Short mmCIF file of C-alpha atoms and ligand atoms in Angstrom, two decimals:
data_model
loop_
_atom_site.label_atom_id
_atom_site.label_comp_id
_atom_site.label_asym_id
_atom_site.label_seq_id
_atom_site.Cartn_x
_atom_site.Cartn_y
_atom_site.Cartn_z
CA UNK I 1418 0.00 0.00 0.00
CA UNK I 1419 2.60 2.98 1.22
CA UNK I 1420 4.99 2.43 -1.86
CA UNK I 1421 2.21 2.77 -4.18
CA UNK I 1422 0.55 5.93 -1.94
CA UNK I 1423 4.31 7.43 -2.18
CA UNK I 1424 4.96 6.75 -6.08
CA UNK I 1425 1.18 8.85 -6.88
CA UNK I 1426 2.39 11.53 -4.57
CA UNK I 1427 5.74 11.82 -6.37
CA UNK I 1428 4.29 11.08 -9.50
CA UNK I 1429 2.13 14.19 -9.35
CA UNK I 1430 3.62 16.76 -7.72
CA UNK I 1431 5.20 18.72 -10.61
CA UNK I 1432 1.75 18.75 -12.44
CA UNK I 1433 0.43 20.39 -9.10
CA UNK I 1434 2.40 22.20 -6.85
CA UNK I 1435 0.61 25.13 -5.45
CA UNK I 1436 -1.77 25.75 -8.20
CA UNK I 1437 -5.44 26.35 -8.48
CA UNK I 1438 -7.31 22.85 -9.46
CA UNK I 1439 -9.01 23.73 -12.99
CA UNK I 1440 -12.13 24.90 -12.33
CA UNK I 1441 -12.31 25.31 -8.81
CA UNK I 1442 -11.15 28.43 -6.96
CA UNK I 1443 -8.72 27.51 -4.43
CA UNK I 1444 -5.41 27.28 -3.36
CA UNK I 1445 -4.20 24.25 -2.91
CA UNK I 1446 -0.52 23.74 -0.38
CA UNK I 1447 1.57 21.01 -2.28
CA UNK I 1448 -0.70 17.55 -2.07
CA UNK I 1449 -0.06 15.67 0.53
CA UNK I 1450 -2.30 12.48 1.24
CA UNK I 1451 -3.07 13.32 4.94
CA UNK I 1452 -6.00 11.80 6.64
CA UNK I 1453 -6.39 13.85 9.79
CA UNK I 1454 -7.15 17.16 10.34
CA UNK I 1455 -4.66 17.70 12.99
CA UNK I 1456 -1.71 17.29 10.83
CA UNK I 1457 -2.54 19.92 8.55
CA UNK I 1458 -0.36 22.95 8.76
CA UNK I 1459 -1.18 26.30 10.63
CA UNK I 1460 -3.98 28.23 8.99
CA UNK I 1461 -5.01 25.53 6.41
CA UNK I 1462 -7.53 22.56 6.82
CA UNK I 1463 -8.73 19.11 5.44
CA UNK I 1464 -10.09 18.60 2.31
CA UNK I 1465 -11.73 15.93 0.73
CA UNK I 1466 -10.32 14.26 -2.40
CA UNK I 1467 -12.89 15.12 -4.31
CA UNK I 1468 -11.97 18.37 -3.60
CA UNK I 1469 -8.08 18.13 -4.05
CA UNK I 1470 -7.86 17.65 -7.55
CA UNK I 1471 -9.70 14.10 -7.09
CA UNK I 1472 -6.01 12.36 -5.80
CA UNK I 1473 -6.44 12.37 -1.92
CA UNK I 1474 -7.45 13.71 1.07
CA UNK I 1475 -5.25 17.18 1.46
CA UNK I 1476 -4.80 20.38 3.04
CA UNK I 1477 -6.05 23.99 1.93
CA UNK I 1478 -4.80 27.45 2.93
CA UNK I 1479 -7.30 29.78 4.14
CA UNK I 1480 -7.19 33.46 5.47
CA UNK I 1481 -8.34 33.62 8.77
CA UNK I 1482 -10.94 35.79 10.15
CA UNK I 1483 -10.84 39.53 9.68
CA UNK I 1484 -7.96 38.68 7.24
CA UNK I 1485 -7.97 40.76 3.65
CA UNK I 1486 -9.06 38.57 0.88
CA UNK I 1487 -9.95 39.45 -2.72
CA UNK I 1488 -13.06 37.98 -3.84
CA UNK I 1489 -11.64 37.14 -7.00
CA UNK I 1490 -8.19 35.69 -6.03
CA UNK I 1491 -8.93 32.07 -5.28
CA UNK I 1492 -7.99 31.84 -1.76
CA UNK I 1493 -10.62 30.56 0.73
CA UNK I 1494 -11.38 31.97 3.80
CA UNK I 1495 -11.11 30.42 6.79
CA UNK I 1496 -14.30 27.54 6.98
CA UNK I 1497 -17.32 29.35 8.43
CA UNK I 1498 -16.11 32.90 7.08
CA UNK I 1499 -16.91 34.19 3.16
CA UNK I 1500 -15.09 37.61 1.43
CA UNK I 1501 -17.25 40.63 2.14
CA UNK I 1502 -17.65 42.04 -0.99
CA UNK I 1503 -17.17 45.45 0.16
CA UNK I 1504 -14.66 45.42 3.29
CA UNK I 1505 -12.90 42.79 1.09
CA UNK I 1506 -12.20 40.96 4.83
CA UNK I 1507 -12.93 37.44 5.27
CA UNK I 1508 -16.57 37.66 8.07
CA UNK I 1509 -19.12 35.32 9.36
CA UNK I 1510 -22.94 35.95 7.72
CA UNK I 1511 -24.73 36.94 10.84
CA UNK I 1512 -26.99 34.25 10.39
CA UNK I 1513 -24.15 31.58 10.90
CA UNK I 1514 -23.09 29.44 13.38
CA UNK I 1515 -19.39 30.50 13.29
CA UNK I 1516 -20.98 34.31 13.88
CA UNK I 1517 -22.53 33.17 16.69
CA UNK I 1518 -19.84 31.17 18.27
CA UNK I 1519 -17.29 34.24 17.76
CA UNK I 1520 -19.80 36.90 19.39
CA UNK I 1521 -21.11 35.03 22.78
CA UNK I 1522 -24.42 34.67 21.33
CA UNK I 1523 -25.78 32.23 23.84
CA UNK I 1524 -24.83 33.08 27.30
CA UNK I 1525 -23.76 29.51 28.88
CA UNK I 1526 -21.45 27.62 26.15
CA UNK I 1527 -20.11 28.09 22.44
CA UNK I 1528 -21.54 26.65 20.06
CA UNK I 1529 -19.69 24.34 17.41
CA UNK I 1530 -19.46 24.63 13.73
CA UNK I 1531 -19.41 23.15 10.46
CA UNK I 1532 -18.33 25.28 8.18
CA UNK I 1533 -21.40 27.87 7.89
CA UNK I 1534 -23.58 25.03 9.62
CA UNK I 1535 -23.76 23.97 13.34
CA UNK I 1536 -22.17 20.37 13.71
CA UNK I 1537 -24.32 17.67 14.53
CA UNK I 1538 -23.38 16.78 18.26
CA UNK I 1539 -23.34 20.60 20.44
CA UNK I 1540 -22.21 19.45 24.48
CA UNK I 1541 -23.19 22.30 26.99
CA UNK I 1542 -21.65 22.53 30.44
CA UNK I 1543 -18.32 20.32 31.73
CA UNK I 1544 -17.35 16.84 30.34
CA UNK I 1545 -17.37 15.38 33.38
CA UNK I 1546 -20.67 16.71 34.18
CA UNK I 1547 -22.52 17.97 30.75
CA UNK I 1548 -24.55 16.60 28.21
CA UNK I 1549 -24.78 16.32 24.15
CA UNK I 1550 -27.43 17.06 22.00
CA UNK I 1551 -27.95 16.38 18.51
CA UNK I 1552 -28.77 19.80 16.62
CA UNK I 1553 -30.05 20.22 12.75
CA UNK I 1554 -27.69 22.69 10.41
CA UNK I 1555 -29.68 25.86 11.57
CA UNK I 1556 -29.43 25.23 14.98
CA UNK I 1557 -32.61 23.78 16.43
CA UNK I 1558 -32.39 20.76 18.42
CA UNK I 1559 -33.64 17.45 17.34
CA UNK I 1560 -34.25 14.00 18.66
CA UNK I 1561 -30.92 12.40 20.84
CA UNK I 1562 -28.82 13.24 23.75
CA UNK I 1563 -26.17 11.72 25.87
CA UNK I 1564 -24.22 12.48 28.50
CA UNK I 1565 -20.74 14.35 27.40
CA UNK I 1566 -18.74 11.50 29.55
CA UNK I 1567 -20.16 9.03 26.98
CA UNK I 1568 -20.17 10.67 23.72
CA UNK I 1569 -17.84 9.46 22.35
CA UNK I 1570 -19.25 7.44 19.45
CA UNK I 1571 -22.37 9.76 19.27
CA UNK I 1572 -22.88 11.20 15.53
CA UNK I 1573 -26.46 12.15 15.55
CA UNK I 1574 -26.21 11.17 11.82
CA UNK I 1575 -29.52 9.02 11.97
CA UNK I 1576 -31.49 12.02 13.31
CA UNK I 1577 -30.12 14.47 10.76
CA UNK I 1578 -31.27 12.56 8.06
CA UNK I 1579 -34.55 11.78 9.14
CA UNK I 1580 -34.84 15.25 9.73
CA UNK I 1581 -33.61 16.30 6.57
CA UNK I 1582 -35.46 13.51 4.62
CA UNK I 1583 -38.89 15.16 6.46
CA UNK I 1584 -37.87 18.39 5.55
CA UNK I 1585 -37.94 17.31 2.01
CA UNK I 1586 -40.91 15.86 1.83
CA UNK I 1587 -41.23 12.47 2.75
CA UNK I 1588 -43.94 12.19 5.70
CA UNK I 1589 -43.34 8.37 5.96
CA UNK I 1590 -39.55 8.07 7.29
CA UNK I 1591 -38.99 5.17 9.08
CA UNK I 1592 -35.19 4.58 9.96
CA UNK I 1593 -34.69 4.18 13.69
CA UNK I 1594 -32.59 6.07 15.37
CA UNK I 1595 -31.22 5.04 19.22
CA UNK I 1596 -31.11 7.79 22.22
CA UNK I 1597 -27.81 9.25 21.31
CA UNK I 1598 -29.05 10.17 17.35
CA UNK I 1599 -26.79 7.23 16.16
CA UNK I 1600 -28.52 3.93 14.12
CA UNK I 1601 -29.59 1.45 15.60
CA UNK I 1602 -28.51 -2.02 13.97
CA UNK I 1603 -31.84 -3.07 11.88
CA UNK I 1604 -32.98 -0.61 9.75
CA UNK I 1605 -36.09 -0.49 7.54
CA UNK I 1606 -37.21 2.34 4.80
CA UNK I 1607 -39.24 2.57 1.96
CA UNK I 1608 -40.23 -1.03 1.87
CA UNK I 1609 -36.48 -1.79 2.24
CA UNK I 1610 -34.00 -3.49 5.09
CA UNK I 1611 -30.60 -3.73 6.05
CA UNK I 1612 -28.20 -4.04 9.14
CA UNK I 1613 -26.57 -0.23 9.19
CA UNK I 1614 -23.18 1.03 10.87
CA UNK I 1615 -24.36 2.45 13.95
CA UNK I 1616 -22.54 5.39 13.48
CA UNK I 1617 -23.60 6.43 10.10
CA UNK I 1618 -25.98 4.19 8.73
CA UNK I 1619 -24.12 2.84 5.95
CA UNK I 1620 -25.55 -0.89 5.45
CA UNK I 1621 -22.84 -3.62 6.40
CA UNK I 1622 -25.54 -6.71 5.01
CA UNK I 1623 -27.14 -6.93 1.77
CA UNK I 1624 -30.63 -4.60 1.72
CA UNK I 1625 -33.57 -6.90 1.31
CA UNK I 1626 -37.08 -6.44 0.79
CA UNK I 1627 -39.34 -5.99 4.25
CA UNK I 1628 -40.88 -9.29 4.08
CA UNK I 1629 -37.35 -11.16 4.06
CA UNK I 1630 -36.07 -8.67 6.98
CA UNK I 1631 -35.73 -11.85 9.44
CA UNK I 1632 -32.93 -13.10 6.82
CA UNK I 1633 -30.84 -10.34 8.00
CA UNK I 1634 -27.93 -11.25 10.49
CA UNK I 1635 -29.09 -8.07 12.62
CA UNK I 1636 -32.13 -9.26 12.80
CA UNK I 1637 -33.11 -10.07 16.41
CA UNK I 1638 -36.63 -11.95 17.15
CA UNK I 1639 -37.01 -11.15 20.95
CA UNK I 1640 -36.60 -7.21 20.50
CA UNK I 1641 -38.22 -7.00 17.00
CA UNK I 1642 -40.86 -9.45 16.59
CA UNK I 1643 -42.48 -9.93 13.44
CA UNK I 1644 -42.78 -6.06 12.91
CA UNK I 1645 -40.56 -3.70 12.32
CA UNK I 1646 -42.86 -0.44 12.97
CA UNK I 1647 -43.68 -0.19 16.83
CA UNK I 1648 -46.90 0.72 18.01
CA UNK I 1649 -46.61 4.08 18.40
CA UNK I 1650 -45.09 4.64 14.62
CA UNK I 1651 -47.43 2.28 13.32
CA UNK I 1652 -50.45 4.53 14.84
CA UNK I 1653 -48.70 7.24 13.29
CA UNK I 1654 -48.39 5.94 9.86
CA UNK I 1655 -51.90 4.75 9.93
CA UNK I 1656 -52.94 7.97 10.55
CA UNK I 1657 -50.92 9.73 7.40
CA UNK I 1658 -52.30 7.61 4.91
CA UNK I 1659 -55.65 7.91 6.08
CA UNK I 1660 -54.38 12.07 5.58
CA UNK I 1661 -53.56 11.21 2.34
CA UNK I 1662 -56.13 8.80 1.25
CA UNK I 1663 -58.84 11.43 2.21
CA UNK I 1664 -56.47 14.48 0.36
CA UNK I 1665 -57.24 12.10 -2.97
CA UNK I 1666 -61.22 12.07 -2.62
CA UNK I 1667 -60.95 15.98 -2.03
CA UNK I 1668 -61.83 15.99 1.81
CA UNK I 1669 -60.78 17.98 4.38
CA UNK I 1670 -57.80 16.99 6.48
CA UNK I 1671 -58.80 14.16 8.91
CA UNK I 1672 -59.37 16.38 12.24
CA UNK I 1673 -57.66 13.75 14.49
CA UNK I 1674 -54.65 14.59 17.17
CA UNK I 1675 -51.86 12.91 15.76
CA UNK I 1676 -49.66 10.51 17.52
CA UNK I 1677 -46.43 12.16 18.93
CA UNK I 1678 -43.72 9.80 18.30
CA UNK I 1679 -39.94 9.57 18.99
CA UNK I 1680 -37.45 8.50 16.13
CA UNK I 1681 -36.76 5.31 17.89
CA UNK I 1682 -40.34 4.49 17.30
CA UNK I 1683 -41.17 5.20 20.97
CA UNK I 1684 -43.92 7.61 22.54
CA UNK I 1685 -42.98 11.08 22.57
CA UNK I 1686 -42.56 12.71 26.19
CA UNK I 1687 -45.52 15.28 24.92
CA UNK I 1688 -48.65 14.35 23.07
CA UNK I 1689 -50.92 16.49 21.58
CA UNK I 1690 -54.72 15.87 22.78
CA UNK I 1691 -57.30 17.96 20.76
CA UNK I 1692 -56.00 21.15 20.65
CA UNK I 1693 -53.57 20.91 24.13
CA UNK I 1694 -50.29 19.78 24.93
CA UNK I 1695 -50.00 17.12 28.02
CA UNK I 1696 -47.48 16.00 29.54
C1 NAG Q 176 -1.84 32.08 10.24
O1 NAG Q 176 -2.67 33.24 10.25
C2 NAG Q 176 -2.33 34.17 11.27
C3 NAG Q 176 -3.38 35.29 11.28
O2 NAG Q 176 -3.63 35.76 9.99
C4 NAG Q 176 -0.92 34.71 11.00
O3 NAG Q 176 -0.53 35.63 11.99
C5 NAG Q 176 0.06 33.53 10.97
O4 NAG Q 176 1.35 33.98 10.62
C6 NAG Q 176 -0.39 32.47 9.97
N1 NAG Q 176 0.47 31.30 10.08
C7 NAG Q 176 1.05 30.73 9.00
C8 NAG Q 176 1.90 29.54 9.27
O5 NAG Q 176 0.88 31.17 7.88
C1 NAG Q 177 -17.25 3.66 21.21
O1 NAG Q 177 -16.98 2.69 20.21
C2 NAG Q 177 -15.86 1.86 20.49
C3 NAG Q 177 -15.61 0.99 19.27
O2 NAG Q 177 -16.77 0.38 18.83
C4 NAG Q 177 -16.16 1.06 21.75
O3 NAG Q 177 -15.06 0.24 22.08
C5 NAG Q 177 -16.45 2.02 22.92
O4 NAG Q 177 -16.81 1.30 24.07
C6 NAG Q 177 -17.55 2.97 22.54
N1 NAG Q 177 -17.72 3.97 23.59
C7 NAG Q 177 -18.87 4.21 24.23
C8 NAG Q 177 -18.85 5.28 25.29
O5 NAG Q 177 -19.90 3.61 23.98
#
């Protein structure tokens, strides 16, 4: 593997040097195949391959904040900053996360960032002590927490893309995700199942149809039974296409409370009863 890693390296570094990948406008430092973000140099940051002239993971410069950039010139800002047009300094949109992080916008802890985005996992208060939360790109919170001691492993990938799938459209997601926002191991969409990576849902079986799910290796009889929807999603679900059946014969949206459900299929803590919230 290395000789062959070390050959491509070699191989293309005269073609690439410092220069600007055709067609996209950035500065690229010499290409180095690095896989962590900790080893790249001061003031640059990881990049994917796709993104590096297509060869490897690498590093890009950046200007940091406040720095002078020139729309025009190639360089990226530092991630989370863009080039005012005008003060031709590299600033965070107001609306950002990074602009909130660098001006104390919430009182009791800082939030992080991706890029313009907030990351996935946000921890408030001490390790020892605090907890996790998963959050959606604009900040909200969504379903999954943990404590900070035991976050290790926690993505909040599964909760993201639920929410994200919902925001697009589909009112019939069914992945399952656990407490801390991760996957849980059997996972069912669309008429489809699989056994997923907990952490981000990629399937690690083959993806069979729903009526074969008890094929799968994931597949556990005593905590799934012979359905994969539990009751409270199943209620839920019910209840959807009976909106959408009656949307086809032109009638007016089904005046039921709907079910409240978590995304791992359990009871939501609050449940809407006519018109009222309970607890
Ligand atoms: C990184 O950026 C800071 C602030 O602009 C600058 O002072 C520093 O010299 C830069 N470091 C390198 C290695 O370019
Ligand atoms: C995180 O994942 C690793 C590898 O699967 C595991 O050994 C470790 O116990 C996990 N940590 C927690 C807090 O669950």
């Amino acid at each position: 593997m290395w000789p062959l890693v070390l050959t491509l390296v070699v191989a293309t570094t005269g073609a690439y040097g410092a220069e600007v990948c055709p067609g996209l406008k950035t500065m690229y430092l010499p290409p180095q195949c690095i896989n962590d973000r900790d080893k790249c140099p001061q003031n640059s940051t990881l990049e994917p391959a796709s993104k590096v002239c297509n060869m490897c993971d690498g590093c890009t410069a950046y200007i940091q904040k406040d720095g002078e950039c020139e729309p025009t010139s190639g360089i990226s800002c530092k991630p989370g900053y863009e080039c005012d047009e005008q003060e031709l300094k590299c600033v965070a949109k107001s609306c950002s996360c990074q602009y909130k992080a660098d001006n104390s916008y919430y009182k009791s802890w800082t939030p992080r960032c991706d890029g313009f985005d907030y990351a996935p996992v946000q921890c408030k208060g001490e390790k020892p002590t605090g907890r996790c939360f998963c959050f959606d790109k604009k900040g909200n919170r969504i379903f999954g927490e943990q404590l900070w001691a035991n976050a290790e492993n926690m993505t909040c990938a599964c909760s993201r893309q639920v929410q994200e799938l919902q925001d697009q459209g589909r009112k019939d997601v069914t992945l399952h995700c656990n407490e801390q926002g991760n996957y849980e191991e059997l996972q069912c969409d669309d008429g489809l199942c699989w056994c997923a990576e907990e952490k981000t849902g990629k399937p690690i079986s083959q993806i069979l149809p729903e009526n074969m799910m008890i094929m799968l290796p994931c597949y556990d009889k005593l905590n799934v039974g012979s359905a994969y929807l539990r009751q409270c999603e199943s209620l839920l679900i019910a209840q959807k296409k009976i909106e959408i059946e009656m949307a086809a014969h032109n009638s007016r949206n089904p005046n039921f409370p709907y079910v409240n459900c978590e995304l791992d299929g359990s009871y939501g803590a609050v449940q809407q009863d006519g018109n009222q919230y309970v607890n």
